[in-house]
mmCIF file of C-alpha atoms in Angstrom:
data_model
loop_
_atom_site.group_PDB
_atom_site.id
_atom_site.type_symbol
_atom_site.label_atom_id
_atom_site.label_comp_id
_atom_site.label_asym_id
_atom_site.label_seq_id
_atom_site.Cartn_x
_atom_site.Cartn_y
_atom_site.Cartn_z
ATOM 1 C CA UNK A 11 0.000 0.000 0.000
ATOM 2 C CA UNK A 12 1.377 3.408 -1.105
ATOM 3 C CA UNK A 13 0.274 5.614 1.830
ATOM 4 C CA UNK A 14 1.621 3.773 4.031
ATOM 5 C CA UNK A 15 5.114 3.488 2.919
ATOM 6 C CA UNK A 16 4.601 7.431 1.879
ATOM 7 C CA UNK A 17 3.557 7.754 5.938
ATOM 8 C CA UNK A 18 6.670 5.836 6.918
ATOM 9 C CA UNK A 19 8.714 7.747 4.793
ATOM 10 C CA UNK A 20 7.335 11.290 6.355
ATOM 11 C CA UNK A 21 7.525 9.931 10.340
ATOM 12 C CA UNK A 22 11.142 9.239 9.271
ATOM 13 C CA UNK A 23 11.419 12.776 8.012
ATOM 14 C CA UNK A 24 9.168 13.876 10.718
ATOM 15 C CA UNK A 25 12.137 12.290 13.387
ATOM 16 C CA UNK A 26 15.424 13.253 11.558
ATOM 17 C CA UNK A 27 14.323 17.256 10.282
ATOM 18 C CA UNK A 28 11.326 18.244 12.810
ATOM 19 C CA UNK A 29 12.514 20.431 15.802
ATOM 20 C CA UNK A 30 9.809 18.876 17.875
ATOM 21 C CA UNK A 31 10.720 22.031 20.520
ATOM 22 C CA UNK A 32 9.620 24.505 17.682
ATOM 23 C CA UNK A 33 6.047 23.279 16.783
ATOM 24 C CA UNK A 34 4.061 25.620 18.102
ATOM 25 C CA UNK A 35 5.843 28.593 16.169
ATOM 26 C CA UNK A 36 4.433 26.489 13.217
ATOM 27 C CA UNK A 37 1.418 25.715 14.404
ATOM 28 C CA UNK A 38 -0.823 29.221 13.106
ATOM 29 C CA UNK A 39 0.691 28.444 8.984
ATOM 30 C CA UNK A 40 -0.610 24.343 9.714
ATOM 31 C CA UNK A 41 -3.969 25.328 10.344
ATOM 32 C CA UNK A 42 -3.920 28.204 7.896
ATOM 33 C CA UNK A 43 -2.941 25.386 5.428
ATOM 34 C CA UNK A 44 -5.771 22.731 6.935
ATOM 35 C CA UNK A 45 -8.128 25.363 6.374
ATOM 36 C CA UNK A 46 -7.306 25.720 2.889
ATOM 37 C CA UNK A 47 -7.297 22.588 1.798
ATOM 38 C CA UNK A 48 -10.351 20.861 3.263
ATOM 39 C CA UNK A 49 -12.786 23.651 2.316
ATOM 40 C CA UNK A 50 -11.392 23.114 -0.908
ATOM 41 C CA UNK A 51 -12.352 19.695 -0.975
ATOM 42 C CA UNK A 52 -15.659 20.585 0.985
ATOM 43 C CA UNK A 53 -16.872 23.256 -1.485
ATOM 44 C CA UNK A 54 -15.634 21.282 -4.497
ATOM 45 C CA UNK A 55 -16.035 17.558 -3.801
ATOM 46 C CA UNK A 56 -18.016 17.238 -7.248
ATOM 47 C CA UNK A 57 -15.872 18.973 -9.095
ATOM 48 C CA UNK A 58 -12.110 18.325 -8.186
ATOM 49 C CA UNK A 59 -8.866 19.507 -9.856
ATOM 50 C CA UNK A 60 -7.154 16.320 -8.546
ATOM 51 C CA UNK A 61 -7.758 13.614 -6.743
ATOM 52 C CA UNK A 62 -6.128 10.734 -5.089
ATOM 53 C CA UNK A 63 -6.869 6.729 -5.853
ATOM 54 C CA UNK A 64 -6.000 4.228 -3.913
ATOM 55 C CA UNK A 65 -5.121 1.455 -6.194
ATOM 56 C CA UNK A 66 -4.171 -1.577 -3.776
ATOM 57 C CA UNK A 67 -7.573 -1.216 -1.631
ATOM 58 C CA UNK A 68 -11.071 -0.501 -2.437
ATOM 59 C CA UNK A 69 -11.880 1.205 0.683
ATOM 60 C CA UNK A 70 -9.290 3.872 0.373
ATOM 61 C CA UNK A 71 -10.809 6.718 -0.936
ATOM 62 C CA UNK A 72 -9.602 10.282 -1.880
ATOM 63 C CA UNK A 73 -11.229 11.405 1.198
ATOM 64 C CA UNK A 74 -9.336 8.962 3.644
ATOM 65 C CA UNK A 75 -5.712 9.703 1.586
ATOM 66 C CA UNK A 76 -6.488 13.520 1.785
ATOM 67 C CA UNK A 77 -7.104 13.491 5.202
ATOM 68 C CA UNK A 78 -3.495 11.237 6.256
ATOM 69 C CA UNK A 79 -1.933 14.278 3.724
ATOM 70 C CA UNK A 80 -3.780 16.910 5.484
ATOM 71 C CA UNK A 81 -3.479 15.636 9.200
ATOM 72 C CA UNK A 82 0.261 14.051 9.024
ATOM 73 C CA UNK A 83 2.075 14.663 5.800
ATOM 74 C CA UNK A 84 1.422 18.004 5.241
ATOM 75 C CA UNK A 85 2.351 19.570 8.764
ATOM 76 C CA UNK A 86 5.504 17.808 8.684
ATOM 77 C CA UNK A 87 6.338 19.023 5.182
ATOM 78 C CA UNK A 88 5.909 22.601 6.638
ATOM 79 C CA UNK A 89 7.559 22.366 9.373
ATOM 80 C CA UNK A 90 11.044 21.143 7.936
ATOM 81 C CA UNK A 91 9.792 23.466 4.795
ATOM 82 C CA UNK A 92 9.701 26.600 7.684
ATOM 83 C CA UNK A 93 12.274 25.369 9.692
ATOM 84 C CA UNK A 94 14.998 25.518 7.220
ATOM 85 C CA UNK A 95 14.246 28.426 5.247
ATOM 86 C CA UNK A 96 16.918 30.520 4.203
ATOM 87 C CA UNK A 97 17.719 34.097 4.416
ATOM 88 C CA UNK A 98 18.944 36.271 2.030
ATOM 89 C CA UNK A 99 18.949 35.332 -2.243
ATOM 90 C CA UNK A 100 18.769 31.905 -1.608
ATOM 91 C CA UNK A 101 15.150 32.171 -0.278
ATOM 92 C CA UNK A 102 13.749 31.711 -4.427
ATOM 93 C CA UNK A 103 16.170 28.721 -4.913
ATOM 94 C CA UNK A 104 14.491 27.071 -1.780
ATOM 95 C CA UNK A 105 11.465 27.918 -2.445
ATOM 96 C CA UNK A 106 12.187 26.546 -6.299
ATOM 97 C CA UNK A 107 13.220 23.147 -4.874
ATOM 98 C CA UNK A 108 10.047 22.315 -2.568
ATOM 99 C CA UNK A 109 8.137 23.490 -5.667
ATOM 100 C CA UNK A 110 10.409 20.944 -7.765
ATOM 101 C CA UNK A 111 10.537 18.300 -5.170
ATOM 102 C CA UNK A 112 6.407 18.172 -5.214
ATOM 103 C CA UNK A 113 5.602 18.539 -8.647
ATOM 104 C CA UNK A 114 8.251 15.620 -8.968
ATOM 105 C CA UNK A 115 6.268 13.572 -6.727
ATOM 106 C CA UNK A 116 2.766 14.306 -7.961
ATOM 107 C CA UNK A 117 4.279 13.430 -11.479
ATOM 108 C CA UNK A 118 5.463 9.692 -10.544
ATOM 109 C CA UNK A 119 1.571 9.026 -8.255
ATOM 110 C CA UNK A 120 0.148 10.162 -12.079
ATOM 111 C CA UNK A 121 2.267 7.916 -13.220
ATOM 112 C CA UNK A 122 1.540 4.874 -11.224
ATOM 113 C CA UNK A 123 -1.955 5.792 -11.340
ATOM 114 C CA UNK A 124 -2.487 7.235 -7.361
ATOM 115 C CA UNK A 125 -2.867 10.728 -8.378
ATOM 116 C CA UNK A 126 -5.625 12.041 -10.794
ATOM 117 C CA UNK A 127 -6.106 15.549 -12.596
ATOM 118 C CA UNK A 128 -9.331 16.147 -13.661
ATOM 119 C CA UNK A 129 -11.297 19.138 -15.166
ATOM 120 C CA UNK A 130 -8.398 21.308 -16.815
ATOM 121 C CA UNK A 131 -5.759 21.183 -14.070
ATOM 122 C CA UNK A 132 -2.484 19.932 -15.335
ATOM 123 C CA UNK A 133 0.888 19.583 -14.000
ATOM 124 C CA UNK A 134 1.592 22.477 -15.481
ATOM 125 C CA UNK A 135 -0.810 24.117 -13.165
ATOM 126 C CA UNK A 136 0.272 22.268 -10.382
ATOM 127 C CA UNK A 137 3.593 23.336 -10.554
ATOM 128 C CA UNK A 138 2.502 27.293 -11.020
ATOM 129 C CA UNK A 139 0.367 26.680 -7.680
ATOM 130 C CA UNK A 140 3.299 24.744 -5.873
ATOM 131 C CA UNK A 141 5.385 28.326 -6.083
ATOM 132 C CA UNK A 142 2.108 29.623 -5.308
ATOM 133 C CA UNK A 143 1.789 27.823 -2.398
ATOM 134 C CA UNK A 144 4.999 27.328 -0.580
ATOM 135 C CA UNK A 145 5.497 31.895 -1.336
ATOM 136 C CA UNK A 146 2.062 31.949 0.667
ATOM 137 C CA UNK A 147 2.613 29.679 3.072
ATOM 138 C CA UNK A 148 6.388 31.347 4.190
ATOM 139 C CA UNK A 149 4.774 35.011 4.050
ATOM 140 C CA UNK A 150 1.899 33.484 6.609
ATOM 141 C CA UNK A 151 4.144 32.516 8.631
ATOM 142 C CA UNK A 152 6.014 35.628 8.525
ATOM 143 C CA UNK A 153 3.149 38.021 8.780
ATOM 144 C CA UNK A 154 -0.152 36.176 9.502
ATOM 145 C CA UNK A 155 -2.445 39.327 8.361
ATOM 146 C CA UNK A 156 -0.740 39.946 4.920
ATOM 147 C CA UNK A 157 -1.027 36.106 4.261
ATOM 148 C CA UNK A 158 -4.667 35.980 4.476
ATOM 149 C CA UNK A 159 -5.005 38.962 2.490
ATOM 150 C CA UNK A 160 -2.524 37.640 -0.168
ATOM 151 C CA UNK A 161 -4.413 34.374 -0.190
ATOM 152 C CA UNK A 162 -8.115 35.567 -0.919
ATOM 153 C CA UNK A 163 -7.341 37.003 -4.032
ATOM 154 C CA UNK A 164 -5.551 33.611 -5.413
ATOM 155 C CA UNK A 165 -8.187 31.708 -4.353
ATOM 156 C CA UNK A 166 -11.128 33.288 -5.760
ATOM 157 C CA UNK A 167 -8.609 32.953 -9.663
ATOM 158 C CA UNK A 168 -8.667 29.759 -9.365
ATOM 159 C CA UNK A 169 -12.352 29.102 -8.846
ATOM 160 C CA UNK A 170 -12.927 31.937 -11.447
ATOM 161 C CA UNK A 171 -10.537 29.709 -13.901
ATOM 162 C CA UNK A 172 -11.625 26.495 -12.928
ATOM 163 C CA UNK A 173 -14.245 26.071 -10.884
ATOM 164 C CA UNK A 174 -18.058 26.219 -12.412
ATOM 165 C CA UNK A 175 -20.846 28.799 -10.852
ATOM 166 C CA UNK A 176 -21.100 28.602 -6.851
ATOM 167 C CA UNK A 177 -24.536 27.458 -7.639
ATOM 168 C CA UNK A 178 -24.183 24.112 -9.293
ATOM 169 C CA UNK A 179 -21.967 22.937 -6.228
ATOM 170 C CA UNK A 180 -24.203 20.949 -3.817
#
């Protein structure tokens, strides 16, 4: 099963990179990010970008792999992504290799089949949203206020790009 070797992989990352004494410093950009993601998946559950499929079980669902990424892998990716962040010039280049490293990995789960893009999202896309994404989630971090107010304008794009009328979501 995929998630769960994915899972081990991330509590071994969670054990070597995680400064357990730092997490609540974290904690404010993990929930901003929680947020995020599951009233995306809330307000759009019939009409996804992407989606994840299980494809050793039948009973694991997008839901049930969203939530292990949302709950486990995702908080420790930010905190050894917010941990180690650089200052100075080499802030883009870091910021350029989590965006790398995760487009990398979303391109071998469409590969194998465990990641699906549906209704005009591409990598492409997901690779413009990964920089997206890890700028947003640094300047929350930085300066909670201006991350909100970065992040309301990029959200409502992408449901004006890809999303259909609020009214034919249920």
């Amino acid at each position: 099963m995929y998630l769960l070797f994915v899972v081990v992989v991330y509590i071994i990352f969670a054990k070597v990179f995680v400064d357990w004494k730092r997490w609540k410093e974290f904690y404010p950009t993990i929930q901003f990010y929680i947020v995020c993601n599951l009233l995306y998946n809330f307000l759009f559950y019939n009409h996804p970008l992407w989606s994840y499929k299980a494809v050793t079980v039948d009973w694991l669902n997008h839901t049930l792999i969203d939530l292990t990424f949302t709950f486990f892998i995702v908080p420790v990716v930010l905190m050894i992504y917010l941990q180690y962040y650089p200052a100075g010039k080499k802030q883009w280049a870091y910021i350029f290799a989590w965006v790398l490293y995760f487009t990398l990995i979303e391109f071998l789960f469409i590969k194998k089949g465990l990641f699906v893009l549906d209704n005009g999202w591409t990598l492409w896309w997901s690779f413009i949203f990964n920089i997206i994404t890890f700028t947003i989630i640094k300047l929350h971090h930085r300066n909670t206020l201006l991350g909100l107010i970065v992040a309301v304008p990029v959200i409502f794009l992408l449901l004006l790009f890809f999303h259909p009328p609020l009214q034919d979501l249920k």
